[in-house]
Short mmCIF file of C-alpha atoms and ligand atoms in Angstrom, two decimals:
data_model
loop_
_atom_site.label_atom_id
_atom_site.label_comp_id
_atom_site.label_asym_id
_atom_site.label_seq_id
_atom_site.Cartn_x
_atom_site.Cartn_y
_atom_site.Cartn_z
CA UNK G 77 61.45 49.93 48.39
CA UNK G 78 64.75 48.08 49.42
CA UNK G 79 67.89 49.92 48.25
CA UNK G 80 68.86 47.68 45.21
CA UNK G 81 72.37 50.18 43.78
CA UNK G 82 74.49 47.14 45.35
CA UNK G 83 73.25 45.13 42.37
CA UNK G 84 75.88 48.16 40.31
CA UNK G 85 78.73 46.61 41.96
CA UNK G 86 81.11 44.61 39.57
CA UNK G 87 80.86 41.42 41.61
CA UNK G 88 77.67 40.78 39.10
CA UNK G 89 76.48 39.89 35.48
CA UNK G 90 73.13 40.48 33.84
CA UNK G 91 71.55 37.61 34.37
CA UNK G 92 72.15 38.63 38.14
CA UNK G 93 70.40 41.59 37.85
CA UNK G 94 67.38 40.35 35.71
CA UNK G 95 67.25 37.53 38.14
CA UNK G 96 67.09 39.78 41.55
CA UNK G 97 64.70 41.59 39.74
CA UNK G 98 62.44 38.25 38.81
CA UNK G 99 62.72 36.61 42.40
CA UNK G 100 61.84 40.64 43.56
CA UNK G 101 58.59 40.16 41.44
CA UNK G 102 57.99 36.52 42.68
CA UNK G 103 58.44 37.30 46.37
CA UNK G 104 56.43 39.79 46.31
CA UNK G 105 53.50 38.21 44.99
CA UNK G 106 53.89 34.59 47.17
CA UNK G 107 55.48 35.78 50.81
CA UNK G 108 55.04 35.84 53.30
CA UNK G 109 53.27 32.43 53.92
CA UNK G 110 51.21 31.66 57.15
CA UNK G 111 53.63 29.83 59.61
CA UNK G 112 50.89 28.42 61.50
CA UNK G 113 51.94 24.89 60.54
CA UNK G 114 55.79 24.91 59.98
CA UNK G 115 55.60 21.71 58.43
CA UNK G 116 52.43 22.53 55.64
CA UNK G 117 54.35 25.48 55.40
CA UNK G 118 57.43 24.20 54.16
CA UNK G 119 56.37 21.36 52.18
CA UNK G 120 53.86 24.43 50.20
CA UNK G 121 56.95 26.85 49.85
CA UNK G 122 59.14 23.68 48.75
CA UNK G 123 56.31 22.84 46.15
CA UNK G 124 55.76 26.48 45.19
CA UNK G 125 59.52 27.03 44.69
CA UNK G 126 60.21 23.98 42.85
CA UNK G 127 57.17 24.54 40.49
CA UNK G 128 58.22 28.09 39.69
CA UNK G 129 61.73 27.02 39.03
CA UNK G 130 63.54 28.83 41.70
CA UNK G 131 65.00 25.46 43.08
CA UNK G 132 66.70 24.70 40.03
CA UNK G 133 69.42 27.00 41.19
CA UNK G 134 70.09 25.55 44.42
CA UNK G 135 71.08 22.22 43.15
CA UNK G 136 72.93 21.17 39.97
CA UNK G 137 71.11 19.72 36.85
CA UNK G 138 72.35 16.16 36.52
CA UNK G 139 71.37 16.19 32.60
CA UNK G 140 73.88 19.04 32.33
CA UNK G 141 76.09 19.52 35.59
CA UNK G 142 77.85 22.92 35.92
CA UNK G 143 78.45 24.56 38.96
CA UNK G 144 76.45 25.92 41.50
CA UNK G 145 76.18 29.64 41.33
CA UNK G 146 76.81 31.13 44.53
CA UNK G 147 75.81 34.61 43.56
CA UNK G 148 72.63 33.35 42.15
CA UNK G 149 72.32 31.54 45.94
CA UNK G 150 73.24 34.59 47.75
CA UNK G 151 70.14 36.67 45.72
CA UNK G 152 67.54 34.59 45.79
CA UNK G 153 68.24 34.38 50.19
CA UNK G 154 68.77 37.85 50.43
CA UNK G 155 65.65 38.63 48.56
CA UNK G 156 63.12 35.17 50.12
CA UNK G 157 64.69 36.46 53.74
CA UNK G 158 63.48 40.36 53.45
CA UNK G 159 59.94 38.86 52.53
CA UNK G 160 59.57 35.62 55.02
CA UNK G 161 62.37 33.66 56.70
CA UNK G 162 60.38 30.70 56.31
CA UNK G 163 60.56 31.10 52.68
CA UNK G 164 64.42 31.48 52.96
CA UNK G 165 65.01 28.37 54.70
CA UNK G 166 62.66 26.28 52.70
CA UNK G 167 64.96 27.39 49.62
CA UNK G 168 68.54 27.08 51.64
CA UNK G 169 67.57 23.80 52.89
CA UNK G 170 66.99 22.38 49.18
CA UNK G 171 70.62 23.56 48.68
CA UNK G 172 72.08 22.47 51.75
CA UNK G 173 70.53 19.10 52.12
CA UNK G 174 71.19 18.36 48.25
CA UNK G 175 74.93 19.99 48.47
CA UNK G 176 76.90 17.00 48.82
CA UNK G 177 75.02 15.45 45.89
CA UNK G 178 75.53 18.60 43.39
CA UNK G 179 79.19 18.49 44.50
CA UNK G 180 80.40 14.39 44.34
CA UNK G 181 77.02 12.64 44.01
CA UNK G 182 77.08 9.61 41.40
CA UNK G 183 75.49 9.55 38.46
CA UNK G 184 72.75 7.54 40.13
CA UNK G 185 72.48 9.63 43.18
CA UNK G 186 72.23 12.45 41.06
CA UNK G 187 68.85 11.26 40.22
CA UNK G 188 67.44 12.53 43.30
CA UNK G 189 68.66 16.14 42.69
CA UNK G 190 65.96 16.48 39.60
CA UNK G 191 63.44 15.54 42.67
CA UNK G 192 64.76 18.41 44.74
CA UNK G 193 64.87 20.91 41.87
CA UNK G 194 61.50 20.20 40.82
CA UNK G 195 60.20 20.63 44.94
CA UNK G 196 59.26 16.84 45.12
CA UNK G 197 61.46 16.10 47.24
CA UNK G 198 62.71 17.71 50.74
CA UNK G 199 66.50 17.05 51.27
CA UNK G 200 68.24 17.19 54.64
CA UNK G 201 71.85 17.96 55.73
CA UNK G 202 72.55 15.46 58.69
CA UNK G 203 76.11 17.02 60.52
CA UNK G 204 75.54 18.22 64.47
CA UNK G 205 75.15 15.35 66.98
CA UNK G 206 74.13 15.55 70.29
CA UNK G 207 78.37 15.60 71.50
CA UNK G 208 79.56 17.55 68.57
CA UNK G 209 78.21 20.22 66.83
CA UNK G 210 81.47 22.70 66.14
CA UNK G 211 83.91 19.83 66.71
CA UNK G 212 82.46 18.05 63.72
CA UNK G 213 86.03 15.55 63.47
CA UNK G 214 84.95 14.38 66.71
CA UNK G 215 81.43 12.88 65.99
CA UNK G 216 80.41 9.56 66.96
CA UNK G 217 78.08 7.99 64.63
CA UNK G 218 79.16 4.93 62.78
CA UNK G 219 78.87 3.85 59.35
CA UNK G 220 80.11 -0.30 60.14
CA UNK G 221 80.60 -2.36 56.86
CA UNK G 222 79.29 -5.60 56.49
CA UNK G 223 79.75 -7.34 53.05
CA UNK G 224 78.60 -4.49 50.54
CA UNK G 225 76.68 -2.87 52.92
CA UNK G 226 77.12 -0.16 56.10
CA UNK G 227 74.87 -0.07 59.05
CA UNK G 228 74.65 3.23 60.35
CA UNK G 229 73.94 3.67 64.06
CA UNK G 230 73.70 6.53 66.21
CA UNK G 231 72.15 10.03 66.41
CA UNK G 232 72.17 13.09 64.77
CA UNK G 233 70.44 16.99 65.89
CA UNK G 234 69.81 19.72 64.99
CA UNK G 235 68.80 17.95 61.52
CA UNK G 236 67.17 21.05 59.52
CA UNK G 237 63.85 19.33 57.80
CA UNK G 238 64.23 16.55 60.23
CA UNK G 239 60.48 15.05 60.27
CA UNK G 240 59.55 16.45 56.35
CA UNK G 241 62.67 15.14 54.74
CA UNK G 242 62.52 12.77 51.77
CA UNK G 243 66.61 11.83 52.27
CA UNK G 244 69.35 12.98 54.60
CA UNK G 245 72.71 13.48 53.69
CA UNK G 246 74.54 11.33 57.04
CA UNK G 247 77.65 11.85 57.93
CA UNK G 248 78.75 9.10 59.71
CA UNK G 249 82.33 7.66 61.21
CA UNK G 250 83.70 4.50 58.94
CA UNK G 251 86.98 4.86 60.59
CA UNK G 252 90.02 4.69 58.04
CA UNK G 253 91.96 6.98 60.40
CA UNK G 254 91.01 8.52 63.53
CA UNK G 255 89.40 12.71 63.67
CA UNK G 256 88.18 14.31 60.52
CA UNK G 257 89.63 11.50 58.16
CA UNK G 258 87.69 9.02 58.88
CA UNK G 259 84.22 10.24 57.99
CA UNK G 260 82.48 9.35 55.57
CA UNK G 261 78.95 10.72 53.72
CA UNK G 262 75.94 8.39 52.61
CA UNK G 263 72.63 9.40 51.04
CA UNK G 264 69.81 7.66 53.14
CA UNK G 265 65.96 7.69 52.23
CA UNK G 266 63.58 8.59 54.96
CA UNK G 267 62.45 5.47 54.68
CA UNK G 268 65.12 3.44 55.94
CA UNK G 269 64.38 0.56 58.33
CA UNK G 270 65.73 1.71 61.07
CA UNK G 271 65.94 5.43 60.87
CA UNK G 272 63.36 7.40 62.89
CA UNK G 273 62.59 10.89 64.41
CA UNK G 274 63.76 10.97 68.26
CA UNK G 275 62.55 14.27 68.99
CA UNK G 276 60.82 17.24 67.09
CA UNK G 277 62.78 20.29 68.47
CA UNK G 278 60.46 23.79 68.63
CA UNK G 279 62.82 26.89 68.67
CA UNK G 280 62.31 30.83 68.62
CA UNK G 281 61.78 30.90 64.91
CA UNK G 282 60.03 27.80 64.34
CA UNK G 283 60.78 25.64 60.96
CA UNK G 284 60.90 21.65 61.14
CA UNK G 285 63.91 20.56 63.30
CA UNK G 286 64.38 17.34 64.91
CA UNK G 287 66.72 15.05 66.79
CA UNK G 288 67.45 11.74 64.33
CA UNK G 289 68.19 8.12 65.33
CA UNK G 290 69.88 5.14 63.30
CA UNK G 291 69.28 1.97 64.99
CA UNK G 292 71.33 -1.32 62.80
CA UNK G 293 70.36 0.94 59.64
CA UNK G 294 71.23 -0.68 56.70
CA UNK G 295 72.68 0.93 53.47
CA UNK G 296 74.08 -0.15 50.38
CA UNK G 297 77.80 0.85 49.62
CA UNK G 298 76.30 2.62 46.53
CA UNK G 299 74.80 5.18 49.36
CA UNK G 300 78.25 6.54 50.04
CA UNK G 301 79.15 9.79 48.14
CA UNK G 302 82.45 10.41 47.63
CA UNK G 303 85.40 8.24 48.69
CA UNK G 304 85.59 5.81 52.10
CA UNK G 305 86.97 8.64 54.34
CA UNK G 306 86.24 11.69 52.58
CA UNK G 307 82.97 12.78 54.55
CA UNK G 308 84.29 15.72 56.50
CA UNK G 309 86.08 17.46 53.77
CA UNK G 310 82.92 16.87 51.56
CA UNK G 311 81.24 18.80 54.61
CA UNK G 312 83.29 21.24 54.84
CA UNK G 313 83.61 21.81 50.59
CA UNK G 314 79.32 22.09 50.74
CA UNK G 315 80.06 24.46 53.81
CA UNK G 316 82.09 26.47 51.30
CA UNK G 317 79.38 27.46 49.13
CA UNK G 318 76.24 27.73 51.72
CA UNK G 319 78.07 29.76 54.37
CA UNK G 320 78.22 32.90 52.54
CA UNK G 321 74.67 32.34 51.96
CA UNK G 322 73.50 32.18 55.45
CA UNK G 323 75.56 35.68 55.44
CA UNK G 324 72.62 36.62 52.68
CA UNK G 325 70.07 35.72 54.32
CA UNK G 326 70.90 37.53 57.74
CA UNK G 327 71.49 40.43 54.89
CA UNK G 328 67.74 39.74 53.69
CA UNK G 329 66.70 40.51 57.55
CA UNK G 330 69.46 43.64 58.26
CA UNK G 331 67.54 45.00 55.12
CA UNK G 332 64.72 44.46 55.82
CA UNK G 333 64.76 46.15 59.13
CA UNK G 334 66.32 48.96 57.75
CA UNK G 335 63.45 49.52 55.05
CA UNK G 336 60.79 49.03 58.03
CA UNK G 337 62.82 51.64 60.10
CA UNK G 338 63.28 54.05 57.11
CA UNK G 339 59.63 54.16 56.71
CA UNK G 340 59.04 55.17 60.55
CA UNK G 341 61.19 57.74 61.03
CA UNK G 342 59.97 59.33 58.46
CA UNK G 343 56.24 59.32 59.21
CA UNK G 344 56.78 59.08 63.16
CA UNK G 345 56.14 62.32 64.87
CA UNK G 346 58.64 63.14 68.16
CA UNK G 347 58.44 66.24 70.05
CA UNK G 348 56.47 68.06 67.11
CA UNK G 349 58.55 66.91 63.87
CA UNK G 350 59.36 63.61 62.16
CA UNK G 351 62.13 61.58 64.71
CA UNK G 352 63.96 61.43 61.17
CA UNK G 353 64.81 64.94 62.13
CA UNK G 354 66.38 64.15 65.55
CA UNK G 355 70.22 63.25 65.23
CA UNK G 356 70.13 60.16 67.47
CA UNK G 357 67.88 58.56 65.44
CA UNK G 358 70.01 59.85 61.95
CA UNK G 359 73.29 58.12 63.49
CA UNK G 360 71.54 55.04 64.11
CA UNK G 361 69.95 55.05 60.13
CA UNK G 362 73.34 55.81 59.41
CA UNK G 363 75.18 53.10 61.30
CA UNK G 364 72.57 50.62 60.17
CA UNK G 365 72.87 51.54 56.88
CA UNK G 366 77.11 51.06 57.34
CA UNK G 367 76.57 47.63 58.34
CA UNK G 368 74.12 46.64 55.67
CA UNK G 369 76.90 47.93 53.07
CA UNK G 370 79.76 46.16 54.55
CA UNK G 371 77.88 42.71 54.78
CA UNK G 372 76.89 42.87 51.31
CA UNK G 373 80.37 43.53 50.19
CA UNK G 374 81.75 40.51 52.20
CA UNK G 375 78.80 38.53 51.17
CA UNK G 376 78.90 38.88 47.40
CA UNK G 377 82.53 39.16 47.40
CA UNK G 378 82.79 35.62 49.24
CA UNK G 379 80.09 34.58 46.56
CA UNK G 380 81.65 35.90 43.43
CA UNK G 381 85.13 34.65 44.46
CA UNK G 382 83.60 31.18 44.21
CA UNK G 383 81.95 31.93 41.33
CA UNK G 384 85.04 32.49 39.94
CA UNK G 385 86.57 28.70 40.35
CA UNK G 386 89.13 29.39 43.39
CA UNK G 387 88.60 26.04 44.60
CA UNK G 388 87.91 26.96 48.21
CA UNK G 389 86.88 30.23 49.32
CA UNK G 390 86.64 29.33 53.41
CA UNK G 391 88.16 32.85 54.58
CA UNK G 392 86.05 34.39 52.37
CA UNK G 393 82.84 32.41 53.49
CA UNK G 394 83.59 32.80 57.11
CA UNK G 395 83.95 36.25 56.91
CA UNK G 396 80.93 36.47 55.24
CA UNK G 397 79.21 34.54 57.67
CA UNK G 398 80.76 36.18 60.95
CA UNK G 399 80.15 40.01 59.35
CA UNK G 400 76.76 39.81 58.25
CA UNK G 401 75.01 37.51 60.92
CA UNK G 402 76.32 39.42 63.75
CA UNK G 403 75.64 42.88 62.41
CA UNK G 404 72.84 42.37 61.34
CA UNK G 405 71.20 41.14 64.59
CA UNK G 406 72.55 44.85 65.84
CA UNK G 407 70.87 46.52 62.23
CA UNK G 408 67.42 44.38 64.03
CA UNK G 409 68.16 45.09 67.65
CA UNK G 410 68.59 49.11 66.68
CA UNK G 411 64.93 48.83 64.44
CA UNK G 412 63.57 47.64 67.25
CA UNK G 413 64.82 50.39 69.42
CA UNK G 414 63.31 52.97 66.82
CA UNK G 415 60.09 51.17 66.51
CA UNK G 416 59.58 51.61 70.26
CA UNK G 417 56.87 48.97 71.87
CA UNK G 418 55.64 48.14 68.34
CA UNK G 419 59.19 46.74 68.02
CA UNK G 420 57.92 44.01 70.56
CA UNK G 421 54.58 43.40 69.76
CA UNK G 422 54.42 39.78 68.56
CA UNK G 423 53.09 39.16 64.92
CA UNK G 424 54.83 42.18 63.92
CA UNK G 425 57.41 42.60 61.48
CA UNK G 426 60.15 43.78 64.20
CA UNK G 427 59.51 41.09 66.67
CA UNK G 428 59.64 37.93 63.77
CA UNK G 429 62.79 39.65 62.77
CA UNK G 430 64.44 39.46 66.17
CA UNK G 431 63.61 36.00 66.82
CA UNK G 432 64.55 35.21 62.79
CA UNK G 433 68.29 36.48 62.99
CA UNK G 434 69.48 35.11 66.18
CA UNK G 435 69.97 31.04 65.06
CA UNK G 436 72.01 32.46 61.76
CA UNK G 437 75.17 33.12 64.23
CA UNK G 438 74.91 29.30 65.59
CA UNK G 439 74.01 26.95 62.57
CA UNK G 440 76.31 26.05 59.66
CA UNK G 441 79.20 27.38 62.13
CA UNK G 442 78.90 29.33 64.77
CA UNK G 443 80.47 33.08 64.87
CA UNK G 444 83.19 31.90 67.20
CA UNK G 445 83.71 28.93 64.37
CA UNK G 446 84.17 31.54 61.56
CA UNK G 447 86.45 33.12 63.78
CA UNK G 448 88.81 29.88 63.98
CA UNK G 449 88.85 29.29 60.56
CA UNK G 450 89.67 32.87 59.60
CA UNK G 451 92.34 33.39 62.40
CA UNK G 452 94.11 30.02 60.89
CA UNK G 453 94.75 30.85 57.02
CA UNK G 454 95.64 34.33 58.45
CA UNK G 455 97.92 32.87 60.37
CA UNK G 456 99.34 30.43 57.78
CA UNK G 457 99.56 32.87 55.46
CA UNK G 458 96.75 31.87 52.90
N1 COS Y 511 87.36 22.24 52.05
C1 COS Y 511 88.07 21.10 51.86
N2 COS Y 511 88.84 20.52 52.81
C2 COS Y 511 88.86 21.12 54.02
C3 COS Y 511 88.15 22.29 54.30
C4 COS Y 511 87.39 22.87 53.26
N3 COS Y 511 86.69 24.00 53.45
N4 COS Y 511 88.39 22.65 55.58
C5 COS Y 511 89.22 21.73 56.10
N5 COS Y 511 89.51 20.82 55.15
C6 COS Y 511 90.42 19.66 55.30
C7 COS Y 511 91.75 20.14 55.85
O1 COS Y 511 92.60 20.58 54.78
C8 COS Y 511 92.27 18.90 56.51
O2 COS Y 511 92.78 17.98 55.56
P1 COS Y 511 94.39 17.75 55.41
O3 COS Y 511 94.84 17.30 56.76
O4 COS Y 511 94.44 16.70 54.34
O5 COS Y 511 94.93 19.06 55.01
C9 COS Y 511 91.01 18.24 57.07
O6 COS Y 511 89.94 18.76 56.28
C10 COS Y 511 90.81 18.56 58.53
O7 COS Y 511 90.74 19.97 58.68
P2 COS Y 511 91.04 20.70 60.06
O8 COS Y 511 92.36 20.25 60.60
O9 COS Y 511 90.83 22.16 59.87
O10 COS Y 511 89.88 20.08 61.00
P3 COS Y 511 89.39 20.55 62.40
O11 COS Y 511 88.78 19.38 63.09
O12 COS Y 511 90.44 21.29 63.15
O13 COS Y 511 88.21 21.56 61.98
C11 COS Y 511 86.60 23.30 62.40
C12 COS Y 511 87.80 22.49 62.85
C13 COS Y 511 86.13 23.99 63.65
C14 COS Y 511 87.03 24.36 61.40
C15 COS Y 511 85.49 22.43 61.75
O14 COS Y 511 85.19 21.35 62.58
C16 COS Y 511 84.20 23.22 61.51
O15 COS Y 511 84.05 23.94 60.51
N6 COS Y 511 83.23 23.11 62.44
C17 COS Y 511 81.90 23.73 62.30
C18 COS Y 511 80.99 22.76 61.74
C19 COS Y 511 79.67 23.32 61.39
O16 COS Y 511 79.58 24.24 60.59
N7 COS Y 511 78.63 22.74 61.99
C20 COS Y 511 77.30 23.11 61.69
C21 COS Y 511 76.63 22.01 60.94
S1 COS Y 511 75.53 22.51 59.72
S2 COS Y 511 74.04 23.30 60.67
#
């Protein structure tokens, strides 16, 4: 039984705590799923998620929009991540892929988010390109107009649900101004004329991934969300709120871990007694156990700060991020350690979490990223 006294802390409401207790019960009886098939596998979690409602928090309800609740977020990761990663990214994706909708979607573009809620449809968050994946004012796409339309042309990777996706969310250059201000964001069906999969991209943790390709794509101007221009702070504003989620998720894992290692060391007989009775293995619990503390105090603080309506929360997020992802691949590495050559043995529990946590300190900004962004509002005084 995961250690659940963080759920005490002030940072949350009732409805938190019923709700970790409801997605506790859920998770519990769905996960893990079989990742044979990364791609049935998603679209069944996506379904099964949807149907039982758990999607409606990842994306706003465009009969009655209010605000995404990043504590909510953060829970239902943390919890979907201790029981299957697959099941965690199924749900973040939703979230991700959908952000820039819940946040300055139209009316009519809002339509789509009652698809994603209900799991019928598989969103997509199209950033990274092949020359710029941190450097995200330098990207090279383009988004040309032509009368009331924009064809999009050029690549994007590393597209998350790339191959199962109903819609991306492209960001694309329209160029008002050179850099970061002269991005803009469109909503594009998968069925586009003249958007296709390049490449399918198979990584340590497998989930659907792919390499996408716009070829004289043509959009309406009512795919654009936001303003001409506006693209990379609309990125950056839906990196806001899903950062410090990420930061759950690798929380989810550090847990856990922990849990799997508590449960050895106790039952695990060294030199004629439990190893929980040997120090070396007590400061490692107890480090562990430090790091999955700290994490969730950056995490839900990040999360609650947002939750709160200070418009942007990127120090917050980043630190998040940085804090948890990196400690808790050493909270995974250190299990392993204690779990000995079980820790290796693939199809167990140690060795899917090793390959799970590693990605979470590259995507949605990598550790040296967070880093950046932190160092500059400390150093401009914000
Ligand atoms: N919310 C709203 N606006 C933001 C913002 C945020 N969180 N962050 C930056 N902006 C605004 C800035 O205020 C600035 O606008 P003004 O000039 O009007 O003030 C504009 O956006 C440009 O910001 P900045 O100068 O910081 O841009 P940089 O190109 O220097 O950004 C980093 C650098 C590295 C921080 C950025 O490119 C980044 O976050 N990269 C990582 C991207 C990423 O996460 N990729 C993974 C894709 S998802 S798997």
């Amino acid at each position: 039984m995961s250690d659940k006294s963080f759920l005490a802390w002030p940072f949350f409401e009732d409805r938190h705590r019923v709700l970790a207790k409801d997605v506790e019960r859920w998770s519990a009886a769905n996960l893990p799923v079989a990742h044979g098939d990364v791609d049935a596998a998603c679209r069944e979690l996506v379904m099964k998620l949807g149907r039982d409602g758990w999607l409606d928090h990842s994306a706003i309800d465009p009969a009655s929009p209010g605000n995404l609740d990043v504590r909510t977020l953060c829970l239902i990761r943390e919890t979907l991540a201790r029981y299957d990663g697959l099941a965690d990214f199924a749900f973040a994706m939703q979230g991700l892929g959908a952000g820039a909708i819940s946040l300055f979607g139209t009316g009519e573009q809002r339509l789509w988010l009652r698809r994603t809620r209900a799991g019928k449809a598989i969103a997509a968050f199209a950033l990274s390109e092949p020359k710029s994946g941190s450097d995200v004012a330098n990207m090279e796409m383009t988004a040309t107009r032509d009368g009331d339309r924009y064809i999009l042309d050029g690549e994007k990777t590393w597209i998350s649900n790339g191959g199962i996706a109903d819609f991306y969310v492209v960001f694309a250059r329209t160029g008002e101004a050179p850099g970061a201000k002269g991005i803009s964001a469109f909503l594009v069906p998968a069925d586009l004329k003249g958007f296709s999969i390049a490449e399918r991209i198979d990584v340590i943790a497998p989930h659907p991934l792919a390499r996408i390709k716009f070829s004289n794509a043509r959009i309406p101007g009512s795919a654009m969300i936001g303003a001409p221009g506006d693209g990379f702070k609309i990125a950056m504003s839906v990196l806001d709120v899903f950062r410090s989620t990420v930061g759950a998720a690798a929380l989810g894992f550090a847990r856990r871990a922990l849990d799997e290692s508590l449960a050895r060391v106790r039952t695990r007989e060294l030199f004629g007694a439990p190893m929980s009775e040997l120090q070396m293995v007590q400061a490692q619990i107890a480090e562990m156990a430090v790091d999955v503390d700290a994490a969730a105090l950056l995490v839900y603080r990040a999360a609650w700060t947002k939750d709160m309506g200070v418009p942007r929360v990127t120090r917050e997020a980043a630190m998040a991020k940085l804090f948890a992802t990196d400690r808790a691949q050493d909270v995974i590495d250190k299990a392993v350690q204690l779990h000995g050559g079980d820790g290796v043995r693939q199809g167990r529990i140690m060795e899917r979490l090793y390959r799970e946590i590693r990605a979470l300190r590259i995507y949605e900004g990598a550790s040296e990223v967070q880093k950046v962004v932190i160092a500059r509002q400390m150093l401009a005084g914000g």
